[in-house]
Short mmCIF file of C-alpha atoms in Angstrom, two decimals:
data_model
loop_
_atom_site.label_atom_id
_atom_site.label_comp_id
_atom_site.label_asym_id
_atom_site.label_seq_id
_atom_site.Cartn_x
_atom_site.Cartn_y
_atom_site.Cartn_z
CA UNK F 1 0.00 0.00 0.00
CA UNK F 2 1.18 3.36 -1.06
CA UNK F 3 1.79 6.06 1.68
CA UNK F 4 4.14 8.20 4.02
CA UNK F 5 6.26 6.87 6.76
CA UNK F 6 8.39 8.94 9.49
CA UNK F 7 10.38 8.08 11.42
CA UNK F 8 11.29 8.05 14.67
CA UNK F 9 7.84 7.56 16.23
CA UNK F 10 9.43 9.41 19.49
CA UNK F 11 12.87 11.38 19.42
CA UNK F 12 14.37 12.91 22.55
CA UNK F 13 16.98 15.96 21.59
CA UNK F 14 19.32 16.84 24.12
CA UNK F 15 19.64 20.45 24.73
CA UNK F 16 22.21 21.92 21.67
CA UNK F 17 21.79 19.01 19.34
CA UNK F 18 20.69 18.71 15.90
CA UNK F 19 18.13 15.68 14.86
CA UNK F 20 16.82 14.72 11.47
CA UNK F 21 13.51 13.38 11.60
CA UNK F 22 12.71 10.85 8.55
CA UNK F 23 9.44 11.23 5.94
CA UNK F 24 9.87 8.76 2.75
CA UNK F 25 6.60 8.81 0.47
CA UNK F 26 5.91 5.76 -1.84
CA UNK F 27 2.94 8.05 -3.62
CA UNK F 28 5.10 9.23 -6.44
CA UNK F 29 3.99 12.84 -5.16
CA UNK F 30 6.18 15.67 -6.36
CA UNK F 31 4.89 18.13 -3.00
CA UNK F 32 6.09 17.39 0.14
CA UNK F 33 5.54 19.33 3.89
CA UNK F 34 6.64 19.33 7.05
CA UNK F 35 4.16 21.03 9.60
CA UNK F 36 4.93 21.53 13.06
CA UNK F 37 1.88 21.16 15.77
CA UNK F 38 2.27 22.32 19.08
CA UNK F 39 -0.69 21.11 21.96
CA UNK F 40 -3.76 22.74 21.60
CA UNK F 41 -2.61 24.67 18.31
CA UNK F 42 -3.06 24.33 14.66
CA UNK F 43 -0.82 23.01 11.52
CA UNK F 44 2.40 25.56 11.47
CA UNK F 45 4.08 25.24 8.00
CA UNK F 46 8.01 24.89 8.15
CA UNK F 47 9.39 23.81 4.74
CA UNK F 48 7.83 22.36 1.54
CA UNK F 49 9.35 21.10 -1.40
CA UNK F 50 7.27 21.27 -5.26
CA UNK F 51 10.53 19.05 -6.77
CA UNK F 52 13.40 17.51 -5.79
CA UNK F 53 16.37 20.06 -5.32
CA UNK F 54 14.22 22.82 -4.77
CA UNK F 55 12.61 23.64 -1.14
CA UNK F 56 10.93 26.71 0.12
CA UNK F 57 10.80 28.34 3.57
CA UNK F 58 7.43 28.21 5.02
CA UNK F 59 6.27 30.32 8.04
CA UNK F 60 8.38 28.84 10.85
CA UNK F 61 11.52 27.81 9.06
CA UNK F 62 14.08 29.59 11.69
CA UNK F 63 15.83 26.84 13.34
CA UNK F 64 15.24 23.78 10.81
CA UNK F 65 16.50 23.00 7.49
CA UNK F 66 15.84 20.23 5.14
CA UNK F 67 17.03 18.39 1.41
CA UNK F 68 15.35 16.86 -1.26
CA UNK F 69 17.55 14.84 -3.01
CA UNK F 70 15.02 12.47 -4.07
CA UNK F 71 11.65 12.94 -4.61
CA UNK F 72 10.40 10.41 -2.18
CA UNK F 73 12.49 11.77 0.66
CA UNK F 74 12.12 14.91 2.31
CA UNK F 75 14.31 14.84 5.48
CA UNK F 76 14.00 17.68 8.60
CA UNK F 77 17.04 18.81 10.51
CA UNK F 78 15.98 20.57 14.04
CA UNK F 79 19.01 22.81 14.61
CA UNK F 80 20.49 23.84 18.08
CA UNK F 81 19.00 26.95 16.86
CA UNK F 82 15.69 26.11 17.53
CA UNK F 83 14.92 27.47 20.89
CA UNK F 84 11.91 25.53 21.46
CA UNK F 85 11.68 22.52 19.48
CA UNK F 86 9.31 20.55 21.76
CA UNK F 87 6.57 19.85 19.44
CA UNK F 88 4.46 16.88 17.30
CA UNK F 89 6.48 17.11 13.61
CA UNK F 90 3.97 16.22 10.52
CA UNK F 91 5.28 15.50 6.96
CA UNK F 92 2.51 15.67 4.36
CA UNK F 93 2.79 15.08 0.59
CA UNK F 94 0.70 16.07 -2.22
CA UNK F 95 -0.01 16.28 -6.03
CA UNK F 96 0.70 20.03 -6.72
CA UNK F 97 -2.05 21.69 -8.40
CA UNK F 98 -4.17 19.60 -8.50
CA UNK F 99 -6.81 21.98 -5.86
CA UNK F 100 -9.36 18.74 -5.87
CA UNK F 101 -6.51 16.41 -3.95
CA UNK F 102 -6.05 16.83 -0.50
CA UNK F 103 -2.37 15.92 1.14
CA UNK F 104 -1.54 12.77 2.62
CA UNK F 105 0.29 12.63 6.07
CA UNK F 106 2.59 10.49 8.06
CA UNK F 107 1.62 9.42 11.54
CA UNK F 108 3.88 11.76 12.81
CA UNK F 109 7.42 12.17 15.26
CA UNK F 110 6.91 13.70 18.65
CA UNK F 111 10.11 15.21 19.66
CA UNK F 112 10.90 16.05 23.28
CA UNK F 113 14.02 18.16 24.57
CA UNK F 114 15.18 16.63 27.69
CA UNK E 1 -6.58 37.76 10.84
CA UNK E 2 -6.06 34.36 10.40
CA UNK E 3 -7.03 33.27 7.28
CA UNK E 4 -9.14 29.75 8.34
CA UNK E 5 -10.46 30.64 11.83
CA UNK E 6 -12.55 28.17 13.30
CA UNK E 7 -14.29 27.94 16.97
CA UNK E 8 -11.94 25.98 18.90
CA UNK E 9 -14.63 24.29 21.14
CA UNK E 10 -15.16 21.53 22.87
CA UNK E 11 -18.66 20.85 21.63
CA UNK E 12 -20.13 18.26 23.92
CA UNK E 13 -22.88 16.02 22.27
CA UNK E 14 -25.38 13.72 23.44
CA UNK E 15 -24.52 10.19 21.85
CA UNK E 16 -26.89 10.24 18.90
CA UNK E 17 -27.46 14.04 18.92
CA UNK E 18 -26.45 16.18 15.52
CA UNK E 19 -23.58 18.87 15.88
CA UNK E 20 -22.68 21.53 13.49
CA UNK E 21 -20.46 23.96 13.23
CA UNK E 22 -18.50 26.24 10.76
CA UNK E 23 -15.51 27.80 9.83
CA UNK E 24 -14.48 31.05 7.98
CA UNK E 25 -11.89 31.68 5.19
CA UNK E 26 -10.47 34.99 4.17
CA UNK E 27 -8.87 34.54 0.78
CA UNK E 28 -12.05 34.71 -1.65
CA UNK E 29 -9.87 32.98 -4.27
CA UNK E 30 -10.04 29.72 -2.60
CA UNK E 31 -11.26 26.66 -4.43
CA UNK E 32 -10.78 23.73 -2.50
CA UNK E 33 -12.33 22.85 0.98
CA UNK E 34 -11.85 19.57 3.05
CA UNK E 35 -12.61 18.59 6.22
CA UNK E 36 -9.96 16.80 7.84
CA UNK E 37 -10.59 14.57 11.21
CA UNK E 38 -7.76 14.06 13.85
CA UNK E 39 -7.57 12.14 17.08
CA UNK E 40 -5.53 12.85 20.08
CA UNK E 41 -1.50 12.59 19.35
CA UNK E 42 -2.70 11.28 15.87
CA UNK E 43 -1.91 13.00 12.10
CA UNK E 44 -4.98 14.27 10.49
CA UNK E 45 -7.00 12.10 7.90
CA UNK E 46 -9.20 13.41 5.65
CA UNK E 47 -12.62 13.22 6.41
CA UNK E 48 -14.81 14.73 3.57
CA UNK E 49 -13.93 17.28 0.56
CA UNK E 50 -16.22 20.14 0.15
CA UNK E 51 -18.13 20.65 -3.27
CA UNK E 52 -20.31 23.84 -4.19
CA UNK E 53 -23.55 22.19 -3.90
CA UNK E 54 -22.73 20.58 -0.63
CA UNK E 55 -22.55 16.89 -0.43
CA UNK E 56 -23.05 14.19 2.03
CA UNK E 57 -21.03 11.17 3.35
CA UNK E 58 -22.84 8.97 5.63
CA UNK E 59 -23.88 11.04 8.84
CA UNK E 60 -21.68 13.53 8.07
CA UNK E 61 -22.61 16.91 5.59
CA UNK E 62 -20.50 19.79 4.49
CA UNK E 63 -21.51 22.78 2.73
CA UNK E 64 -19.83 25.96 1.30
CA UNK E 65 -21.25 29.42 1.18
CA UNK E 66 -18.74 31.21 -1.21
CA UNK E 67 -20.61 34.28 -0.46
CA UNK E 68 -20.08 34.50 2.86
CA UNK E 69 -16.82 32.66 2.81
CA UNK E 70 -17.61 29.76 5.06
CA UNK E 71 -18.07 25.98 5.13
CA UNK E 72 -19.72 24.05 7.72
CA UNK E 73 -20.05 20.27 8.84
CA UNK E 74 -23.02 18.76 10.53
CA UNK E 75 -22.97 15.31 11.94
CA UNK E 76 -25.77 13.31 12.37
CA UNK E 77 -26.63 10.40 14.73
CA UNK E 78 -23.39 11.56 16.59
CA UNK E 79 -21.39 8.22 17.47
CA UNK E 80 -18.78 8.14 20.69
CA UNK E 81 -15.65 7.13 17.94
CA UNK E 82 -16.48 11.10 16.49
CA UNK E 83 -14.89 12.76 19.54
CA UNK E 84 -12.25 13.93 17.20
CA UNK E 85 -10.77 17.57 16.88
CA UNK E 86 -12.24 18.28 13.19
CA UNK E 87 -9.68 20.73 10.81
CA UNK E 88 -11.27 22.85 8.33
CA UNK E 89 -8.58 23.29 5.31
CA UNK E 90 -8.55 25.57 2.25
CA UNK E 91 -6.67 25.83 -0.64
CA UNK E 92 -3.75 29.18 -0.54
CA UNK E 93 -4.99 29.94 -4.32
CA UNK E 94 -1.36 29.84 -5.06
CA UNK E 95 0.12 28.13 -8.77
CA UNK E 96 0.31 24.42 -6.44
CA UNK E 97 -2.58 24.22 -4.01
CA UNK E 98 -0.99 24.64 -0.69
CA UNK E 99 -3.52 24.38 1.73
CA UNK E 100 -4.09 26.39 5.19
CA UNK E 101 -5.20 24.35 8.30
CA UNK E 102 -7.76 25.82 10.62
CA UNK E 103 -6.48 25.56 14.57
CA UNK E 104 -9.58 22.74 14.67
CA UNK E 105 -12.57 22.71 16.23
CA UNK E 106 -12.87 19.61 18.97
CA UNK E 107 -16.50 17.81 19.62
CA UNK E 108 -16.90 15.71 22.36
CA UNK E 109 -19.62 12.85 21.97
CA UNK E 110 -20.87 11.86 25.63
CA UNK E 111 -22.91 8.84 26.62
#
């Protein structure tokens, strides 16, 4: 069956490390997103990616970065820059413009700085 | 303003009562709606897309008033597995689609 894994389930970040949270898509989307959801709070939009080699910042992106070296990948780096990284990390993928199709997303990495 | 607002909730409901609520976009330009459904520490699933003339799936019915620049879902028959926090989304009107998640409004079905 076709869809999005990530992985680590659960990631604990030590205070001044950098993670990389996993999303691989089997879809054969071109779009790919990584959201970040804090408790009680909506969708936040950090990076997306319409191809592979090309990404674009999205509202939150201070702190992260990513790559897209292959269009099913779409890897997230949490920098020691991110001050508060404690949050529930979503990747989502998609078949860009097409406005009918909604996106399909992983079941998620919860990271935790201890 | 945010551009999806919804009421955050919780909406308690009666097991077998109907619920509705709505939610209100800002960009006029939109043309997709969906309602997405997601369950505590879970990733959001779609639950129904939202067509001009309103359709129905099951217990569930969404409509769009372009006019006023809302959508709304009502449930029907409300079941205890619906506790759910429920996500209205709408297309950014940009060259791909991107969409814009509503914060999510949460329903609580109660014996």
């Amino acid at each position: 069956d076709g869809g999005i894994t990530q992985s680590p389930k659960y990631l604990f970040r030590k205070e001044g490390q950098n993670v990389t949270l996993s999303c691989e898509q089997n879809l054969n989307h071109d779009a790919m997103y990584w959201y970040r959801q804090d408790p009680g709070q909506g969708l936040r939009l950090i990076y997306y990616s319409q191809i592979v080699n090309d990404f674009q910042k999205g509202d939150i992106a201070e702190g992260y970065s990513v790559s897209r070296e292959k269009k099913e990948s779409f890897p997230l780096t949490v920098t020691s820059a991110q001050k508060n990284p404690t949050a529930f990390y979503l990747c989502a993928s998609s078949i860009p413009g097409r406005v009918d199709y909604g996106y399909t997303f992983g079941s998620g990495t919860r990271l935790t700085v201890v | 303003r945010k551009e999806v607002e919804q009421d955050p909730g919780p909406f308690n409901v009666p097991e077998g009562a109907t619920v509705a609520f709505n939610c209100t976009y800002s960009n006029s330009a939109s043309q997709s709606f969906f309602w997405y459904r997601q369950d505590c520490r879970k990733e959001p699933k779609l639950l129904m897309s939202v067509y001009s003339s309103g359709n129905e799936d099951g217990r569930f019915t969404a409509q769009l008033n372009r006019a006023s620049q809302y959508i709304s879902l009502l449930i029907r028959d409300s079941k205890l597995s619906d506790s759910a926090t429920y996500l209205c989304v709408v297309n950014m009107a940009d060259s791909w689609g991107k969409l814009q998640f509503g914060a999510g409004t949460q329903v609580v079905v109660t014996p």
